Amino acid sequence: MSLNIAMKNLLGTTVVDKQGDLVDLSGFCGSGKVLGLYFSAHWCPPCKTFTPQLVTFYNTFKRSNRGNQLEIVFVSSDRDQSSYEEYFAGMPWLAIPFSERDRKAKLSKKFHVQSIPSLVVIDTVTGRVIQQDGRNRLTEDPEGAKFPWRPRPFADILGETLVDNSGQQVPVSTLSDKIKMFYFSAHWCPPCKAFTPQLIDFYTKLLEEGKQLEIIFSSSDRSLDSFDQYFSQMPWLAFPYADPRIKELSSLYSVEGIPTLIVVDEAGKLITKDGRPYVNEDSDGEDFPWYPAPVMELTGAAASKLNGDVCVVLFTEGSDEDETLAIDLLGETAEQHFMKGDEQSLFFFYALDDEFCDTVREFAQLGEKFPQLLIVDIPEETMYKCAETALTPDVVQKFVDSYEAGSLHGQPIGQ
């Protein structure tokens, strides 16, 4: 079976073994087969600790009756060829050649790898991520009994009961028609203690307006006493202290810090991971629950998207007419990308007069020329400016097409 087209474009068709010989990746594709991308480096102490664990798992798994279901590809963050070769010599799997730095960078960006070691497990038929956090899953399941660690369905994770702050159990079934918000927070965390009163006000206001929502406190507290003290201030529901569902949901939504507010719809489909900045910006809940759109305004709530993905941004002077114009200019191209769903890799924003827009403009040293159409790639510290001054939907389409074809010349952000 051949590689998924999208994955072929990203991974290429070949990798190398330790002898440097090319190996065709299509031989590892097929129903039930998975590919592990191991982002690691010789200079990284946590990597050198984890690699022997992964080697043991790999060798044991390959000897089992499921051995043909797995292959691993090393994606090196080493600083030179000799370090790469020395490190790879101790690995029993395959690798992307060290010389292919662009390929490595694309993979890191595609899978949002922000630290190493990282093990991303991919379905070889669909090209979709099965498990983003393979490192921790392997640490929890060193024998691989649950490999490839597919996340359980949302309803199974959520379970049957929660608790209120009086300790009474509340059936999860009572939330079936409500927007659900998972509040990852802890008593010991100063930003959490600052945000919680805002969230209480927001929650109370929306309930008084008849909105159908519920918040579920997902605690990172270090003791039951701390949990009880913190939760006693909250008017919503919670998972019990140290409930394993918290860790499972944190992994499912790749929660990297607290406070984090995850918003899902009635059926459990993710709406946004950026509930916290949205509460700050939209304290009256006028746009709640903040469904994504093909074209969105660039505000502080977009910071995580701007920092982690490639974004097309139209900077304007900030008038009401500019907002309408921006949506008209970006709309058709943005809609094409929005329809890709989980495979969307370009995100579209228009910048008005929000303070965050000024910060981005200053960071990129754009000056006061309007309108300006840019593609901003903060992970690669690169931006691409549209040379056309008379913008039309066709100009936007051609600019984006040129970027995707690799024919645009980028420049370092801020230069």
Tab-separated table of C-alpha atoms in Angstrom:
chain	number	residue	atom	x	y	z
A	1	MET	CA	0.000	0.000	0.000
A	2	SER	CA	1.262	3.477	-0.817
A	3	LEU	CA	1.585	6.286	1.691
A	4	ASN	CA	-1.292	8.673	2.234
A	5	ILE	CA	-0.736	11.545	-0.243
A	6	ALA	CA	-0.553	14.197	2.461
A	7	MET	CA	1.935	12.128	4.445
A	8	LYS	CA	3.963	11.398	1.326
A	9	ASN	CA	4.291	15.122	0.716
A	10	LEU	CA	5.471	15.574	4.269
A	11	LEU	CA	7.492	12.415	4.917
A	12	GLY	CA	8.695	11.722	1.417
A	13	THR	CA	8.744	8.141	0.209
A	14	THR	CA	12.047	6.962	1.670
A	15	VAL	CA	14.042	6.959	4.881
A	16	VAL	CA	17.427	5.394	5.686
A	17	ASP	CA	18.718	2.522	7.772
A	18	LYS	CA	21.924	2.649	9.832
A	19	GLN	CA	23.995	1.721	6.772
A	20	GLY	CA	22.622	4.780	4.995
A	21	ASP	CA	20.667	2.684	2.504
A	22	LEU	CA	17.319	4.019	1.315
A	23	VAL	CA	14.222	2.221	2.595
A	24	ASP	CA	10.817	2.576	0.926
A	25	LEU	CA	8.258	3.651	3.534
A	26	SER	CA	5.362	2.166	1.581
A	27	GLY	CA	6.447	-1.245	2.839
A	28	PHE	CA	5.357	-0.232	6.318
A	29	CYS	CA	1.918	1.018	5.304
A	30	GLY	CA	-1.353	-0.826	5.519
A	31	SER	CA	-4.403	-1.518	7.613
A	32	GLY	CA	-3.559	-1.761	11.294
A	33	LYS	CA	0.019	-0.515	10.793
A	34	VAL	CA	1.364	2.548	12.539
A	35	LEU	CA	4.439	4.733	12.258
A	36	GLY	CA	6.151	6.298	15.241
A	37	LEU	CA	8.035	9.538	14.620
A	38	TYR	CA	10.711	9.871	17.272
A	39	PHE	CA	11.893	13.468	17.699
A	40	SER	CA	15.087	13.350	19.708
A	41	ALA	CA	18.736	14.437	19.917
A	42	HIS	CA	22.053	13.174	21.273
A	43	TRP	CA	22.659	16.346	23.318
A	44	CYS	CA	19.301	16.114	25.170
A	45	PRO	CA	19.523	14.392	28.611
A	46	PRO	CA	15.812	13.421	28.773
A	47	CYS	CA	16.181	11.916	25.274
A	48	LYS	CA	19.149	9.806	26.320
A	49	THR	CA	17.087	8.554	29.265
A	50	PHE	CA	14.020	7.746	27.193
A	51	THR	CA	15.727	6.217	24.140
A	52	PRO	CA	16.768	2.969	25.925
A	53	GLN	CA	13.174	2.540	27.123
A	54	LEU	CA	11.935	2.984	23.553
A	55	VAL	CA	14.559	0.548	22.222
A	56	THR	CA	13.457	-2.101	24.731
A	57	PHE	CA	9.806	-1.566	23.827
A	58	TYR	CA	10.533	-1.645	20.087
A	59	ASN	CA	12.628	-4.825	20.190
A	60	THR	CA	10.113	-6.634	22.363
A	61	PHE	CA	7.184	-5.513	20.234
A	62	LYS	CA	8.890	-6.475	16.966
A	63	ARG	CA	9.396	-10.004	18.291
A	64	SER	CA	5.699	-10.331	19.156
A	65	ASN	CA	2.934	-11.505	16.851
A	66	ARG	CA	2.091	-7.837	16.275
A	67	GLY	CA	5.611	-6.924	15.241
A	68	ASN	CA	4.768	-6.020	11.658
A	69	GLN	CA	2.299	-3.369	12.862
A	70	LEU	CA	4.995	-0.904	13.953
A	71	GLU	CA	7.917	0.992	12.526
A	72	ILE	CA	9.712	3.969	14.049
A	73	VAL	CA	11.505	6.776	12.231
A	74	PHE	CA	14.087	8.899	14.038
A	75	VAL	CA	13.710	12.637	13.366
A	76	SER	CA	16.940	14.182	14.592
A	77	SER	CA	17.457	17.509	16.326
A	78	ASP	CA	21.190	16.866	16.569
A	79	ARG	CA	23.570	19.735	15.916
A	80	ASP	CA	25.922	17.979	13.507
A	81	GLN	CA	26.255	14.896	11.334
A	82	SER	CA	28.676	13.063	13.625
A	83	SER	CA	26.405	13.434	16.684
A	84	TYR	CA	23.476	12.187	14.595
A	85	GLU	CA	25.437	9.155	13.410
A	86	GLU	CA	26.661	8.288	16.903
A	87	TYR	CA	23.154	8.532	18.352
A	88	PHE	CA	21.423	6.720	15.487
A	89	ALA	CA	23.932	3.848	15.748
A	90	GLY	CA	22.243	2.791	18.999
A	91	MET	CA	18.749	2.713	17.484
A	92	PRO	CA	17.219	-0.382	15.826
A	93	TRP	CA	14.796	1.560	13.600
A	94	LEU	CA	14.974	3.914	10.612
A	95	ALA	CA	15.695	7.627	10.264
A	96	ILE	CA	15.291	10.716	8.145
A	97	PRO	CA	18.769	11.662	6.869
A	98	PHE	CA	20.383	14.369	8.968
A	99	SER	CA	21.006	16.449	5.860
A	100	GLU	CA	17.260	16.864	5.228
A	101	ARG	CA	16.757	19.717	7.677
A	102	ASP	CA	13.765	21.136	5.802
A	103	ARG	CA	12.002	17.800	6.076
A	104	LYS	CA	12.700	17.680	9.803
A	105	ALA	CA	11.408	21.253	10.247
A	106	LYS	CA	8.185	20.471	8.365
A	107	LEU	CA	7.534	17.427	10.522
A	108	SER	CA	8.166	19.352	13.738
A	109	LYS	CA	5.755	22.052	12.593
A	110	LYS	CA	3.124	19.617	11.330
A	111	PHE	CA	3.001	17.740	14.617
A	112	HIS	CA	3.515	20.763	16.879
A	113	VAL	CA	6.659	19.343	18.451
A	114	GLN	CA	7.828	21.964	20.922
A	115	SER	CA	10.113	19.832	23.087
A	116	ILE	CA	12.062	16.596	22.900
A	117	PRO	CA	11.940	13.689	23.301
A	118	SER	CA	8.598	13.368	21.557
A	119	LEU	CA	7.006	10.251	20.084
A	120	VAL	CA	4.107	10.831	17.678
A	121	VAL	CA	2.188	7.761	16.538
A	122	ILE	CA	0.537	7.957	13.090
A	123	ASP	CA	-1.964	5.789	11.225
A	124	THR	CA	-0.239	4.820	7.968
A	125	VAL	CA	-3.488	4.550	6.017
A	126	THR	CA	-5.060	7.892	6.894
A	127	GLY	CA	-1.945	9.835	7.863
A	128	ARG	CA	-3.756	11.008	11.001
A	129	VAL	CA	-2.235	11.217	14.456
A	130	ILE	CA	-3.263	8.363	16.729
A	131	GLN	CA	-1.300	9.493	19.766
A	132	GLN	CA	0.489	12.820	20.110
A	133	ASP	CA	2.080	11.974	23.451
A	134	GLY	CA	3.571	8.555	22.827
A	135	ARG	CA	6.404	9.243	25.243
A	136	ASN	CA	4.142	9.422	28.288
A	137	ARG	CA	1.913	6.627	27.052
A	138	LEU	CA	4.949	4.354	26.781
A	139	THR	CA	6.122	5.367	30.240
A	140	GLU	CA	2.692	4.408	31.620
A	141	ASP	CA	2.434	1.244	29.497
A	142	PRO	CA	6.005	-0.034	28.946
A	143	GLU	CA	4.770	-3.443	27.778
A	144	GLY	CA	2.590	-1.838	25.114
A	145	ALA	CA	-0.532	-3.662	26.210
A	146	LYS	CA	-2.672	-0.767	24.972
A	147	PHE	CA	-0.474	0.186	22.001
A	148	PRO	CA	-0.966	2.234	19.798
A	149	TRP	CA	-2.683	4.059	22.631
A	150	ARG	CA	-5.711	5.279	20.712
A	151	PRO	CA	-7.660	7.811	22.792
A	152	ARG	CA	-10.939	6.464	24.092
A	153	PRO	CA	-14.147	8.029	22.787
A	154	PHE	CA	-15.050	11.216	24.620
A	155	ALA	CA	-18.183	9.712	26.188
A	156	ASP	CA	-16.178	6.806	27.602
A	157	ILE	CA	-13.589	9.133	29.110
A	158	LEU	CA	-16.213	11.382	30.667
A	159	GLY	CA	-17.762	8.421	32.447
A	160	GLU	CA	-21.007	8.368	34.392
A	161	THR	CA	-20.699	10.709	37.380
A	162	LEU	CA	-19.106	13.958	38.536
A	163	VAL	CA	-19.303	15.740	41.889
A	164	ASP	CA	-20.547	19.127	43.069
A	165	ASN	CA	-18.788	21.101	45.796
A	166	SER	CA	-20.956	19.547	48.491
A	167	GLY	CA	-19.587	16.135	47.554
A	168	GLN	CA	-22.818	14.928	45.943
A	169	GLN	CA	-22.543	12.830	42.797
A	170	VAL	CA	-24.078	14.275	39.635
A	171	PRO	CA	-24.908	12.046	36.646
A	172	VAL	CA	-23.014	12.985	33.485
A	173	SER	CA	-26.251	12.358	31.589
A	174	THR	CA	-27.585	15.684	32.939
A	175	LEU	CA	-24.989	17.456	30.751
A	176	SER	CA	-26.013	15.866	27.454
A	177	ASP	CA	-27.615	19.053	26.079
A	178	LYS	CA	-24.973	21.468	27.395
A	179	ILE	CA	-21.770	23.059	26.179
A	180	LYS	CA	-19.042	21.642	28.424
A	181	MET	CA	-15.940	23.494	29.583
A	182	PHE	CA	-13.063	21.661	31.239
A	183	TYR	CA	-11.209	23.941	33.627
A	184	PHE	CA	-7.665	22.708	34.235
A	185	SER	CA	-6.505	24.625	37.270
A	186	ALA	CA	-4.960	24.328	40.745
A	187	HIS	CA	-4.999	26.103	44.087
A	188	TRP	CA	-1.203	26.549	44.097
A	189	CYS	CA	-1.169	28.337	40.712
A	190	PRO	CA	-1.257	32.196	40.972
A	191	PRO	CA	-2.600	32.751	37.400
A	192	CYS	CA	-5.354	30.231	38.169
A	193	LYS	CA	-6.355	32.014	41.361
A	194	ALA	CA	-6.503	35.284	39.415
A	195	PHE	CA	-8.608	33.820	36.596
A	196	THR	CA	-11.067	31.758	38.661
A	197	PRO	CA	-13.092	34.783	39.943
A	198	GLN	CA	-13.447	36.007	36.343
A	199	LEU	CA	-14.655	32.598	35.271
A	200	ILE	CA	-17.159	32.469	38.144
A	201	ASP	CA	-18.612	35.819	37.050
A	202	PHE	CA	-18.754	34.652	33.427
A	203	TYR	CA	-20.418	31.343	34.338
A	204	THR	CA	-22.967	32.972	36.640
A	205	LYS	CA	-23.894	35.599	34.061
A	206	LEU	CA	-24.444	33.077	31.264
A	207	LEU	CA	-26.536	30.787	33.482
A	208	GLU	CA	-28.705	33.732	34.467
A	209	GLU	CA	-29.242	34.376	30.754
A	210	GLY	CA	-30.411	30.802	30.290
A	211	LYS	CA	-27.347	29.524	28.427
A	212	GLN	CA	-26.907	25.763	28.498
A	213	LEU	CA	-23.386	25.190	29.757
A	214	GLU	CA	-21.447	23.464	32.496
A	215	ILE	CA	-17.886	23.780	33.727
A	216	ILE	CA	-15.998	20.762	35.028
A	217	PHE	CA	-13.055	21.495	37.308
A	218	SER	CA	-10.124	19.280	36.347
A	219	SER	CA	-7.752	19.706	39.248
A	220	SER	CA	-3.964	19.664	39.356
A	221	ASP	CA	-3.959	20.214	43.108
A	222	ARG	CA	-1.288	18.452	45.144
A	223	SER	CA	-3.457	17.392	48.080
A	224	LEU	CA	-7.072	16.616	48.831
A	225	ASP	CA	-7.215	19.501	51.323
A	226	SER	CA	-6.069	21.960	48.643
A	227	PHE	CA	-8.593	20.551	46.192
A	228	ASP	CA	-11.434	20.817	48.705
A	229	GLN	CA	-10.508	24.380	49.684
A	230	TYR	CA	-10.236	25.537	46.052
A	231	PHE	CA	-13.313	23.696	44.784
A	232	SER	CA	-15.459	25.053	47.640
A	233	GLN	CA	-15.270	28.474	45.912
A	234	MET	CA	-16.544	27.142	42.582
A	235	PRO	CA	-20.245	26.943	41.608
A	236	TRP	CA	-19.758	24.214	38.986
A	237	LEU	CA	-18.952	20.499	38.903
A	238	ALA	CA	-15.661	18.624	39.116
A	239	PHE	CA	-13.901	15.350	38.692
A	240	PRO	CA	-13.037	13.965	42.136
A	241	TYR	CA	-9.524	14.675	43.390
A	242	ALA	CA	-6.823	12.742	41.467
A	243	ASP	CA	-9.427	11.170	39.194
A	244	PRO	CA	-7.624	9.414	36.273
A	245	ARG	CA	-10.037	11.020	33.796
A	246	ILE	CA	-8.254	14.345	34.346
A	247	LYS	CA	-4.969	12.986	33.054
A	248	GLU	CA	-6.684	11.276	30.130
A	249	LEU	CA	-8.471	14.459	29.066
A	250	SER	CA	-5.308	16.496	29.536
A	251	SER	CA	-3.560	14.147	27.111
A	252	LEU	CA	-6.500	14.142	24.697
A	253	TYR	CA	-6.437	17.948	24.451
A	254	SER	CA	-2.640	18.340	24.802
A	255	VAL	CA	-2.968	20.623	27.827
A	256	GLU	CA	0.470	22.158	28.368
A	257	GLY	CA	-0.132	24.521	31.258
A	258	ILE	CA	-2.692	25.944	33.644
A	259	PRO	CA	-5.076	27.650	33.769
A	260	THR	CA	-6.532	26.141	30.605
A	261	LEU	CA	-10.206	26.178	29.625
A	262	ILE	CA	-11.223	23.620	26.978
A	263	VAL	CA	-14.641	24.109	25.345
A	264	VAL	CA	-16.528	21.238	23.681
A	265	ASP	CA	-19.984	21.041	22.177
A	266	GLU	CA	-22.935	18.974	23.393
A	267	ALA	CA	-21.583	15.841	21.699
A	268	GLY	CA	-18.050	16.367	22.986
A	269	LYS	CA	-16.522	17.755	19.786
A	270	LEU	CA	-13.769	20.262	20.459
A	271	ILE	CA	-14.709	23.906	19.858
A	272	THR	CA	-11.624	25.659	21.219
A	273	LYS	CA	-8.695	25.132	23.546
A	274	ASP	CA	-8.485	28.878	24.102
A	275	GLY	CA	-11.425	29.403	26.426
A	276	ARG	CA	-9.345	31.395	28.887
A	277	PRO	CA	-8.408	34.278	26.548
A	278	TYR	CA	-11.931	34.258	25.126
A	279	VAL	CA	-13.396	34.731	28.617
A	280	ASN	CA	-11.000	37.641	29.113
A	281	GLU	CA	-11.957	39.256	25.793
A	282	ASP	CA	-15.654	38.373	25.701
A	283	SER	CA	-16.653	38.586	29.353
A	284	ASP	CA	-20.313	39.038	28.417
A	285	GLY	CA	-20.274	35.867	26.338
A	286	GLU	CA	-21.700	37.565	23.250
A	287	ASP	CA	-19.881	35.144	20.935
A	288	PHE	CA	-19.945	32.135	23.275
A	289	PRO	CA	-19.053	29.287	22.719
A	290	TRP	CA	-16.565	30.739	20.234
A	291	TYR	CA	-16.936	28.379	17.299
A	292	PRO	CA	-14.062	28.691	14.809
A	293	ALA	CA	-14.762	30.392	11.479
A	294	PRO	CA	-12.929	30.475	8.133
A	295	VAL	CA	-11.812	34.069	8.792
A	296	MET	CA	-11.388	35.424	12.302
A	297	GLU	CA	-10.334	38.666	13.898
A	298	LEU	CA	-6.767	38.739	15.201
A	299	THR	CA	-7.016	39.252	18.958
A	300	GLY	CA	-5.197	37.904	21.996
A	301	ALA	CA	-7.320	34.754	21.789
A	302	ALA	CA	-5.519	33.954	18.539
A	303	ALA	CA	-2.070	34.049	20.141
A	304	SER	CA	-1.709	30.285	20.489
A	305	LYS	CA	-2.745	29.748	16.874
A	306	LEU	CA	-0.386	32.466	15.650
A	307	ASN	CA	2.488	31.073	17.714
A	308	GLY	CA	1.994	27.476	16.643
A	309	ASP	CA	0.669	27.514	13.071
A	310	VAL	CA	1.119	29.266	9.754
A	311	CYS	CA	-1.330	32.162	9.510
A	312	VAL	CA	-2.473	34.440	6.702
A	313	VAL	CA	-3.039	37.892	8.191
A	314	LEU	CA	-4.518	40.968	6.535
A	315	PHE	CA	-3.528	44.105	8.464
A	316	THR	CA	-5.949	47.032	8.084
A	317	GLU	CA	-6.477	50.485	9.583
A	318	GLY	CA	-9.229	49.035	11.774
A	319	SER	CA	-12.467	50.652	10.598
A	320	ASP	CA	-15.814	48.844	10.381
A	321	GLU	CA	-15.509	48.976	6.599
A	322	ASP	CA	-12.102	47.295	6.840
A	323	GLU	CA	-13.632	44.309	8.624
A	324	THR	CA	-16.168	43.812	5.827
A	325	LEU	CA	-13.474	44.291	3.186
A	326	ALA	CA	-11.141	41.804	4.890
A	327	ILE	CA	-13.782	39.093	5.021
A	328	ASP	CA	-14.611	39.687	1.364
A	329	LEU	CA	-10.943	39.512	0.344
A	330	LEU	CA	-9.982	36.473	2.417
A	331	GLY	CA	-13.273	34.618	2.508
A	332	GLU	CA	-13.153	32.379	-0.555
A	333	THR	CA	-9.583	31.191	-0.055
A	334	ALA	CA	-10.091	30.829	3.690
A	335	GLU	CA	-13.198	28.714	3.176
A	336	GLN	CA	-11.247	26.257	1.022
A	337	HIS	CA	-8.769	25.725	3.827
A	338	PHE	CA	-11.392	25.697	6.581
A	339	MET	CA	-13.156	22.816	4.831
A	340	LYS	CA	-10.062	20.650	5.360
A	341	GLY	CA	-11.052	20.245	8.998
A	342	ASP	CA	-8.356	18.508	11.030
A	343	GLU	CA	-6.027	18.685	8.027
A	344	GLN	CA	-6.151	22.498	7.874
A	345	SER	CA	-2.631	23.932	7.967
A	346	LEU	CA	-3.240	27.598	7.050
A	347	PHE	CA	-5.411	29.859	9.221
A	348	PHE	CA	-6.834	33.224	8.182
A	349	PHE	CA	-7.120	36.394	10.258
A	350	TYR	CA	-7.778	40.090	9.762
A	351	ALA	CA	-6.217	42.678	12.059
A	352	LEU	CA	-8.216	45.707	13.133
A	353	ASP	CA	-7.374	47.994	16.056
A	354	ASP	CA	-6.980	45.413	18.828
A	355	GLU	CA	-3.977	46.011	21.088
A	356	PHE	CA	-2.693	42.553	20.222
A	357	CYS	CA	-2.548	43.590	16.541
A	358	ASP	CA	-0.278	46.496	17.470
A	359	THR	CA	1.989	44.083	19.319
A	360	VAL	CA	2.224	41.787	16.299
A	361	ARG	CA	2.825	44.729	13.947
A	362	GLU	CA	5.628	46.016	16.128
A	363	PHE	CA	7.134	42.537	16.494
A	364	ALA	CA	7.155	42.111	12.707
A	365	GLN	CA	8.249	45.749	12.153
A	366	LEU	CA	5.483	46.336	9.621
A	367	GLY	CA	5.128	50.070	10.019
A	368	GLU	CA	1.861	51.912	9.345
A	369	LYS	CA	1.264	50.941	5.727
A	370	PHE	CA	-2.248	49.544	5.126
A	371	PRO	CA	-3.501	47.196	3.938
A	372	GLN	CA	-0.731	44.613	4.236
A	373	LEU	CA	-1.200	40.941	3.466
A	374	LEU	CA	1.263	38.552	5.095
A	375	ILE	CA	1.789	34.896	5.755
A	376	VAL	CA	3.309	34.612	9.220
A	377	ASP	CA	5.199	31.500	10.288
A	378	ILE	CA	6.365	32.170	13.836
A	379	PRO	CA	7.608	28.581	14.454
A	380	GLU	CA	10.043	29.117	11.561
A	381	GLU	CA	10.538	32.822	12.442
A	382	THR	CA	9.665	33.685	8.852
A	383	MET	CA	7.110	35.912	7.147
A	384	TYR	CA	6.060	36.374	3.545
A	385	LYS	CA	4.784	39.730	2.291
A	386	CYS	CA	2.385	40.101	-0.598
A	387	ALA	CA	3.941	42.518	-3.094
A	388	GLU	CA	0.577	43.545	-4.549
A	389	THR	CA	-0.895	46.751	-3.154
A	390	ALA	CA	-4.264	46.477	-4.923
A	391	LEU	CA	-5.702	43.469	-3.137
A	392	THR	CA	-8.488	41.349	-4.610
A	393	PRO	CA	-9.740	37.832	-3.814
A	394	ASP	CA	-7.732	36.580	-6.826
A	395	VAL	CA	-4.575	38.220	-5.498
A	396	VAL	CA	-5.119	36.533	-2.119
A	397	GLN	CA	-5.661	33.158	-3.795
A	398	LYS	CA	-2.525	33.456	-5.933
A	399	PHE	CA	-0.453	34.599	-2.935
A	400	VAL	CA	-1.534	31.584	-0.891
A	401	ASP	CA	-1.079	29.211	-3.824
A	402	SER	CA	2.454	30.523	-4.316
A	403	TYR	CA	3.245	29.920	-0.663
A	404	GLU	CA	1.980	26.349	-0.834
A	405	ALA	CA	3.981	25.759	-4.011
A	406	GLY	CA	7.126	26.936	-2.201
A	407	SER	CA	7.753	29.767	-4.660
A	408	LEU	CA	7.571	32.708	-2.232
A	409	HIS	CA	10.692	34.279	-0.762
A	410	GLY	CA	10.399	34.643	2.983
A	411	GLN	CA	12.271	36.940	5.298
A	412	PRO	CA	13.082	36.721	9.007
A	413	ILE	CA	10.326	38.202	11.142
A	414	GLY	CA	11.218	41.667	12.310
A	415	GLN	CA	13.694	42.441	9.523
